[in-house]
PDB file of N, CA and C in Angstrom:
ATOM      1  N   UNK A   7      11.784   4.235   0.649  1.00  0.00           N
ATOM      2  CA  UNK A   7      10.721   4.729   1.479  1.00  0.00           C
ATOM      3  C   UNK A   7      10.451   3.707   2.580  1.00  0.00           C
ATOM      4  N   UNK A   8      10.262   4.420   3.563  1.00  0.00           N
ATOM      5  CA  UNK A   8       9.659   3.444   5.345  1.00  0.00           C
ATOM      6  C   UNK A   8       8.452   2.594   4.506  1.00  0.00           C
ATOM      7  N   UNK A   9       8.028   1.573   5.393  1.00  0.00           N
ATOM      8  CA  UNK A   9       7.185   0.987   5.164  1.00  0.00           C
ATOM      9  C   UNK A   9       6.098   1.632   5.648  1.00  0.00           C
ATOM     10  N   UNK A  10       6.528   2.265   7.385  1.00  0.00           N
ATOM     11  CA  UNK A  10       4.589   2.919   7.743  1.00  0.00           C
ATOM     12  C   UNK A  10       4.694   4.239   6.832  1.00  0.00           C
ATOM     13  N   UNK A  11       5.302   4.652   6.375  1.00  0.00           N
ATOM     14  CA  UNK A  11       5.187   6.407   5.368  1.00  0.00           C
ATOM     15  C   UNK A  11       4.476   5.175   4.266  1.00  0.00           C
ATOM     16  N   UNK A  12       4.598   4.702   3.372  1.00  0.00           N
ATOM     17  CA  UNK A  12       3.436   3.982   2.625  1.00  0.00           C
ATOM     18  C   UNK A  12       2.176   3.656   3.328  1.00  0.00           C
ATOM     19  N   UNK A  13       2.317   3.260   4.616  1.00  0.00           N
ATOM     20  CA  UNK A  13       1.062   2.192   4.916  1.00  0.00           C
ATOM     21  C   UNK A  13       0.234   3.986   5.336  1.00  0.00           C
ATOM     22  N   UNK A  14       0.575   4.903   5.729  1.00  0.00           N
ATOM     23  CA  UNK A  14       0.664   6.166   6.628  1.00  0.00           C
ATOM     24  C   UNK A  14      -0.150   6.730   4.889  1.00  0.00           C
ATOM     25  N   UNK A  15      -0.034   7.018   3.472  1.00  0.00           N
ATOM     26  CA  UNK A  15       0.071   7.505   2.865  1.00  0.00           C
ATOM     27  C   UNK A  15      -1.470   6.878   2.009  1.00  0.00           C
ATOM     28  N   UNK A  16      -0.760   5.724   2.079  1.00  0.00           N
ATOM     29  CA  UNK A  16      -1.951   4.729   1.417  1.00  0.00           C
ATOM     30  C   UNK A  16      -3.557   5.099   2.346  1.00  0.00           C
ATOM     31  N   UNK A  17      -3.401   4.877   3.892  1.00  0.00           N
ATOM     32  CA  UNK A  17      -4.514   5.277   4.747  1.00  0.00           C
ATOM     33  C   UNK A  17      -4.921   6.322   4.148  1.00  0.00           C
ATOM     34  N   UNK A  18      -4.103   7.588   3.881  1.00  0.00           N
ATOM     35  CA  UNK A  18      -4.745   9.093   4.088  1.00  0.00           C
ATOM     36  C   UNK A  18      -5.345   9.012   2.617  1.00  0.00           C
ATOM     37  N   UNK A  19      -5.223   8.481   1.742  1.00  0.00           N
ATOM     38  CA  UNK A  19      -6.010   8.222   0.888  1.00  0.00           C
ATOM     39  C   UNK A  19      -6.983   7.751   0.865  1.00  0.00           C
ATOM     40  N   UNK A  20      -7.945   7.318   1.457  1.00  0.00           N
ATOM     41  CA  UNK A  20      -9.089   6.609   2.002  1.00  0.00           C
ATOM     42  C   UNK A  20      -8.560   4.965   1.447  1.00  0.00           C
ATOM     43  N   UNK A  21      -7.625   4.003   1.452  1.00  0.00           N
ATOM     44  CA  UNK A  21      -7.322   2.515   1.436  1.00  0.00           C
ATOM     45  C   UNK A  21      -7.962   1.851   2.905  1.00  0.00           C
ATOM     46  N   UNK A  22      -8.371   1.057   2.988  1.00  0.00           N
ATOM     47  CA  UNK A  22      -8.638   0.497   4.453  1.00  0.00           C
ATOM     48  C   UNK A  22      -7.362  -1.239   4.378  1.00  0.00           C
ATOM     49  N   UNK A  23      -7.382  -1.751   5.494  1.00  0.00           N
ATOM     50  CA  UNK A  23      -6.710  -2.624   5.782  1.00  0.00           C
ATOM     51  C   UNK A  23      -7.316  -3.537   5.902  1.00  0.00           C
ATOM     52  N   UNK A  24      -7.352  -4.387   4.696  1.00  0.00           N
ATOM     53  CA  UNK A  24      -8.176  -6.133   4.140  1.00  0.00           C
ATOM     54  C   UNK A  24      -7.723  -7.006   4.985  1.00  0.00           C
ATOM     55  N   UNK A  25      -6.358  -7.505   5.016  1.00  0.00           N
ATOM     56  CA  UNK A  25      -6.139  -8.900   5.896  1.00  0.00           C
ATOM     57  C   UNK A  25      -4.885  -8.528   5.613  1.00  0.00           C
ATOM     58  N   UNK A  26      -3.833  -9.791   6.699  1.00  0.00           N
ATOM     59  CA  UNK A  26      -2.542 -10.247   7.127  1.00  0.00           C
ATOM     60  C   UNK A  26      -2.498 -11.175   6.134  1.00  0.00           C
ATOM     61  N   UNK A  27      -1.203 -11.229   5.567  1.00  0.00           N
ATOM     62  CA  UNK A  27      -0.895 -12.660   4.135  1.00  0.00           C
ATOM     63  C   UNK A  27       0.670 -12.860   5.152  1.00  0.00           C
ATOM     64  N   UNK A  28       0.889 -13.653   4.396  1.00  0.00           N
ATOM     65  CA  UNK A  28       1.988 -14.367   5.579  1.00  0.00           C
ATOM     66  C   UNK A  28       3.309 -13.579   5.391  1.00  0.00           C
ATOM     67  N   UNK A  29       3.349 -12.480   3.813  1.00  0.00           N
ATOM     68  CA  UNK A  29       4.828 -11.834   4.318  1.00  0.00           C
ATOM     69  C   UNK A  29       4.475 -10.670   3.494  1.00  0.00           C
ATOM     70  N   UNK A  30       3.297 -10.231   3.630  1.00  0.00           N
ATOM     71  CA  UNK A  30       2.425  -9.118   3.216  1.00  0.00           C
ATOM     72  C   UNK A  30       0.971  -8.475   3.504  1.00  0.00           C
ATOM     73  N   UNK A  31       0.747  -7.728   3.555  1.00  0.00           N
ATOM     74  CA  UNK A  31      -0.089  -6.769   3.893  1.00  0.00           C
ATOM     75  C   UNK A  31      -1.125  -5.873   3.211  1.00  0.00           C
ATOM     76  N   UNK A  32      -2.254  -6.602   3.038  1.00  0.00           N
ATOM     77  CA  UNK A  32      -3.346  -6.219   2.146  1.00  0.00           C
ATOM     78  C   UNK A  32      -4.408  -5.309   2.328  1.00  0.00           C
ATOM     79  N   UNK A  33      -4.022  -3.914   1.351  1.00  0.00           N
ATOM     80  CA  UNK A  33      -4.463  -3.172   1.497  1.00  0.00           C
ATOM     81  C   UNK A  33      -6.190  -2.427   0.287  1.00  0.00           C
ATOM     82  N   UNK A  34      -7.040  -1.975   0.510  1.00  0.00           N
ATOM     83  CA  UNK A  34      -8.442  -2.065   0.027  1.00  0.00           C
ATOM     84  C   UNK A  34      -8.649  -0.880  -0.593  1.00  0.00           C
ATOM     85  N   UNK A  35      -9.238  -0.449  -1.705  1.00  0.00           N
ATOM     86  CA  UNK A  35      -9.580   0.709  -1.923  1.00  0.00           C
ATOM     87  C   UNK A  35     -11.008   0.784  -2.179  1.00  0.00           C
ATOM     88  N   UNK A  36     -11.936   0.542  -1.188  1.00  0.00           N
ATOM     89  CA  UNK A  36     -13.611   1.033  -1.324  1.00  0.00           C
ATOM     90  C   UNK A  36     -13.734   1.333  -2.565  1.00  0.00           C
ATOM     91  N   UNK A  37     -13.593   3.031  -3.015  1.00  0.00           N
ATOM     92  CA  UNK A  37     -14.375   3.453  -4.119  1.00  0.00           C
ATOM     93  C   UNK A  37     -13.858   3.000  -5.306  1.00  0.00           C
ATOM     94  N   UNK A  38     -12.539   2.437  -5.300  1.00  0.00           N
ATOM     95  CA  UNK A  38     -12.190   1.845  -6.817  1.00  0.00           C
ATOM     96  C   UNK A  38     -12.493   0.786  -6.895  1.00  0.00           C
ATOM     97  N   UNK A  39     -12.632  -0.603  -5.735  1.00  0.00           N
ATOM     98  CA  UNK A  39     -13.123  -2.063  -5.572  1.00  0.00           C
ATOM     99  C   UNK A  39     -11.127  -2.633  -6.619  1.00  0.00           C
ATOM    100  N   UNK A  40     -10.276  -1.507  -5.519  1.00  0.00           N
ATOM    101  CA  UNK A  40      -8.753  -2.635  -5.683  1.00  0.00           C
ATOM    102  C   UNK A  40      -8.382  -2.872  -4.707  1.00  0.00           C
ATOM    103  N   UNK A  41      -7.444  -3.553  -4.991  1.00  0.00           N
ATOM    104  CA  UNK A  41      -6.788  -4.167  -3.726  1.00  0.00           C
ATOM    105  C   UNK A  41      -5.239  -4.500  -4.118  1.00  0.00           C
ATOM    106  N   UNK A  42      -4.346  -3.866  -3.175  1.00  0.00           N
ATOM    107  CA  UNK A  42      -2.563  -4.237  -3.881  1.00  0.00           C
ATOM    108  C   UNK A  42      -2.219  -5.027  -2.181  1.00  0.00           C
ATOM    109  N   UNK A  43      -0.675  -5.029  -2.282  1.00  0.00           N
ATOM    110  CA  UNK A  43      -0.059  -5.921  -1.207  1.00  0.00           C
ATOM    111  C   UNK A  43       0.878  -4.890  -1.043  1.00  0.00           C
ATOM    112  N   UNK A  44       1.002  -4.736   0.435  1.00  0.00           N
ATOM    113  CA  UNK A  44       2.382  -3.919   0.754  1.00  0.00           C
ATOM    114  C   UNK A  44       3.639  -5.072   1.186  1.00  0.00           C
ATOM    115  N   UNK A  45       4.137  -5.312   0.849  1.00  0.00           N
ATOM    116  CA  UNK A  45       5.836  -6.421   1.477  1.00  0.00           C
ATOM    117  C   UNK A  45       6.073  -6.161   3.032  1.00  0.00           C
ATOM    118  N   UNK A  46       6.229  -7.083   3.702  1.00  0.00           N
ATOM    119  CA  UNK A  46       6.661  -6.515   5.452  1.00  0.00           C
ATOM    120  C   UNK A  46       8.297  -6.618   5.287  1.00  0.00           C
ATOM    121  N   UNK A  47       9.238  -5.436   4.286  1.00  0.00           N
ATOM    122  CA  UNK A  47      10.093  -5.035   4.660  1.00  0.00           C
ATOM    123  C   UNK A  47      10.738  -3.387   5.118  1.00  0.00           C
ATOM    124  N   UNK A  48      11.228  -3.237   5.704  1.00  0.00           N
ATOM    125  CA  UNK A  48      11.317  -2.103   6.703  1.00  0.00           C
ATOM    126  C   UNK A  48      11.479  -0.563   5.211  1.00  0.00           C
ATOM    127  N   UNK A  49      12.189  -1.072   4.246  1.00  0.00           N
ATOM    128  CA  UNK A  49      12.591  -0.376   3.283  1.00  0.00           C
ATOM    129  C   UNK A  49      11.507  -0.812   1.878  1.00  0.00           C
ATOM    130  N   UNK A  50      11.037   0.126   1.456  1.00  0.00           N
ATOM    131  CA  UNK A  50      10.307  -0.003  -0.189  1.00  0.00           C
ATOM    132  C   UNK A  50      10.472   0.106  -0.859  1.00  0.00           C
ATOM    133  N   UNK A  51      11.272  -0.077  -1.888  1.00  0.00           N
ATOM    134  CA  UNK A  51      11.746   0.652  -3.431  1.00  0.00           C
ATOM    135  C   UNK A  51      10.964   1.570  -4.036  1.00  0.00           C
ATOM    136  N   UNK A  52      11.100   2.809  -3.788  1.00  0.00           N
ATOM    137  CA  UNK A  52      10.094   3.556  -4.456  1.00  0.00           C
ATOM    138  C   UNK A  52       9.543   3.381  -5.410  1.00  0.00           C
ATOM    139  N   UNK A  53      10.150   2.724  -6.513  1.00  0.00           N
ATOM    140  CA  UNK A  53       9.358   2.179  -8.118  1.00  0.00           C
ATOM    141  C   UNK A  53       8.405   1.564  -7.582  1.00  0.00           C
ATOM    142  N   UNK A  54       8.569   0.672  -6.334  1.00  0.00           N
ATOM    143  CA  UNK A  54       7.322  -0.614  -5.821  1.00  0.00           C
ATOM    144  C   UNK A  54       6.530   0.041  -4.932  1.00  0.00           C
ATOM    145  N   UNK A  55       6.491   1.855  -4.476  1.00  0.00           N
ATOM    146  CA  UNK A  55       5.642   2.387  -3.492  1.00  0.00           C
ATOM    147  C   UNK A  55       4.778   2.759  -4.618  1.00  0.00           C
ATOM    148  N   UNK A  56       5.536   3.331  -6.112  1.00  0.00           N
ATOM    149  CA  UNK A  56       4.811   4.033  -7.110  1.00  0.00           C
ATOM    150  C   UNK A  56       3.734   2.977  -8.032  1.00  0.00           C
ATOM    151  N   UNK A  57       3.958   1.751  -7.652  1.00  0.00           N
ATOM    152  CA  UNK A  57       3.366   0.413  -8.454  1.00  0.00           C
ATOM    153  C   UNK A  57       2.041  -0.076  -7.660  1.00  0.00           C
ATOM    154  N   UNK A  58       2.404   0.509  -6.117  1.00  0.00           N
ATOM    155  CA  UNK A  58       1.326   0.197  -5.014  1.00  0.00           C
ATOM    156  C   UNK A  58      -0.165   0.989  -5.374  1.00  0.00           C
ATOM    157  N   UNK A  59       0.597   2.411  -5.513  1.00  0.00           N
ATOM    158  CA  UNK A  59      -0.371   3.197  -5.715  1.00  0.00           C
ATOM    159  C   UNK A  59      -0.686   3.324  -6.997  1.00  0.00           C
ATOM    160  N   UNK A  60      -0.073   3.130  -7.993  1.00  0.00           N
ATOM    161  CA  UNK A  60      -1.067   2.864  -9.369  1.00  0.00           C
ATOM    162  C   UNK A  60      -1.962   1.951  -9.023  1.00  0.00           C
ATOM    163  N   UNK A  61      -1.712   0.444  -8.711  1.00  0.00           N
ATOM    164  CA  UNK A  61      -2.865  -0.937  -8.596  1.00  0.00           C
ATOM    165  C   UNK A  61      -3.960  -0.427  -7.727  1.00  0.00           C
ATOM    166  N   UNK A  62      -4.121   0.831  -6.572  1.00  0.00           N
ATOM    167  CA  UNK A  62      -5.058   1.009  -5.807  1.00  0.00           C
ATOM    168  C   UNK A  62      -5.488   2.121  -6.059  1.00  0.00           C
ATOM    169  N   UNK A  63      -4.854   2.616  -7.576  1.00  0.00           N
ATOM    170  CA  UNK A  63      -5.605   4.142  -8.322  1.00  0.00           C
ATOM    171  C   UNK A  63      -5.468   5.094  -7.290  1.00  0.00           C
ATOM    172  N   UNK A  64      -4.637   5.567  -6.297  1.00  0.00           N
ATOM    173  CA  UNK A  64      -3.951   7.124  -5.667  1.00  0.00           C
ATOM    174  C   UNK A  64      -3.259   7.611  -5.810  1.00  0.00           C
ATOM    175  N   UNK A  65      -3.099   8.797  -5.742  1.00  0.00           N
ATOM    176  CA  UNK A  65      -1.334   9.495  -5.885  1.00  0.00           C
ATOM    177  C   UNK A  65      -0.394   8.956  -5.660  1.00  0.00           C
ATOM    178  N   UNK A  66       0.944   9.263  -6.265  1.00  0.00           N
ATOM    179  CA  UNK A  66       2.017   8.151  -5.686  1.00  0.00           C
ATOM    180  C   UNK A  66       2.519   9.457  -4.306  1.00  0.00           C
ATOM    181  N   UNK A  67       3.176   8.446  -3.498  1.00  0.00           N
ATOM    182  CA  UNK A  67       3.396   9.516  -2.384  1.00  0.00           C
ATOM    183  C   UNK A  67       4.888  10.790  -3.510  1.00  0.00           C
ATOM    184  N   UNK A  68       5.304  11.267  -2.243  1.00  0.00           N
ATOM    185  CA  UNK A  68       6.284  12.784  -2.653  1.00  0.00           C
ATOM    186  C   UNK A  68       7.649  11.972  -2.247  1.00  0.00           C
TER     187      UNK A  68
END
């Protein structure tokens, strides 16, 4: 999976965007009070898109 189709997926879920980490990308979930890391590589292993969205309690994307 693309990296913005996660970052794109994670948003439409209501996640907001916490801070820049030096080779990752921290993403917020308000109503659950989580927080996971997206990797800044162009490609995601889907097991690690499906691991994103368990730690921030949303659907895993399709």
């Amino acid at each position: 999976m693309k990296r913005r189709e996660l970052i794109r997926h994670v948003e439409k879920n209501g996640c907001v965007f916490l801070r820049e980490g030096k080779k990752h990308t921290v993403y917020y979930n308000p109503p659950n009070r989580k927080t996971s890391t997206i990797p800044r590589h162009t490609e995601i292993l889907d097991i690690l898109a499906r691991k994103i969205c368990k730690d921030l309690e949303i659907p895993p994307p399709k």
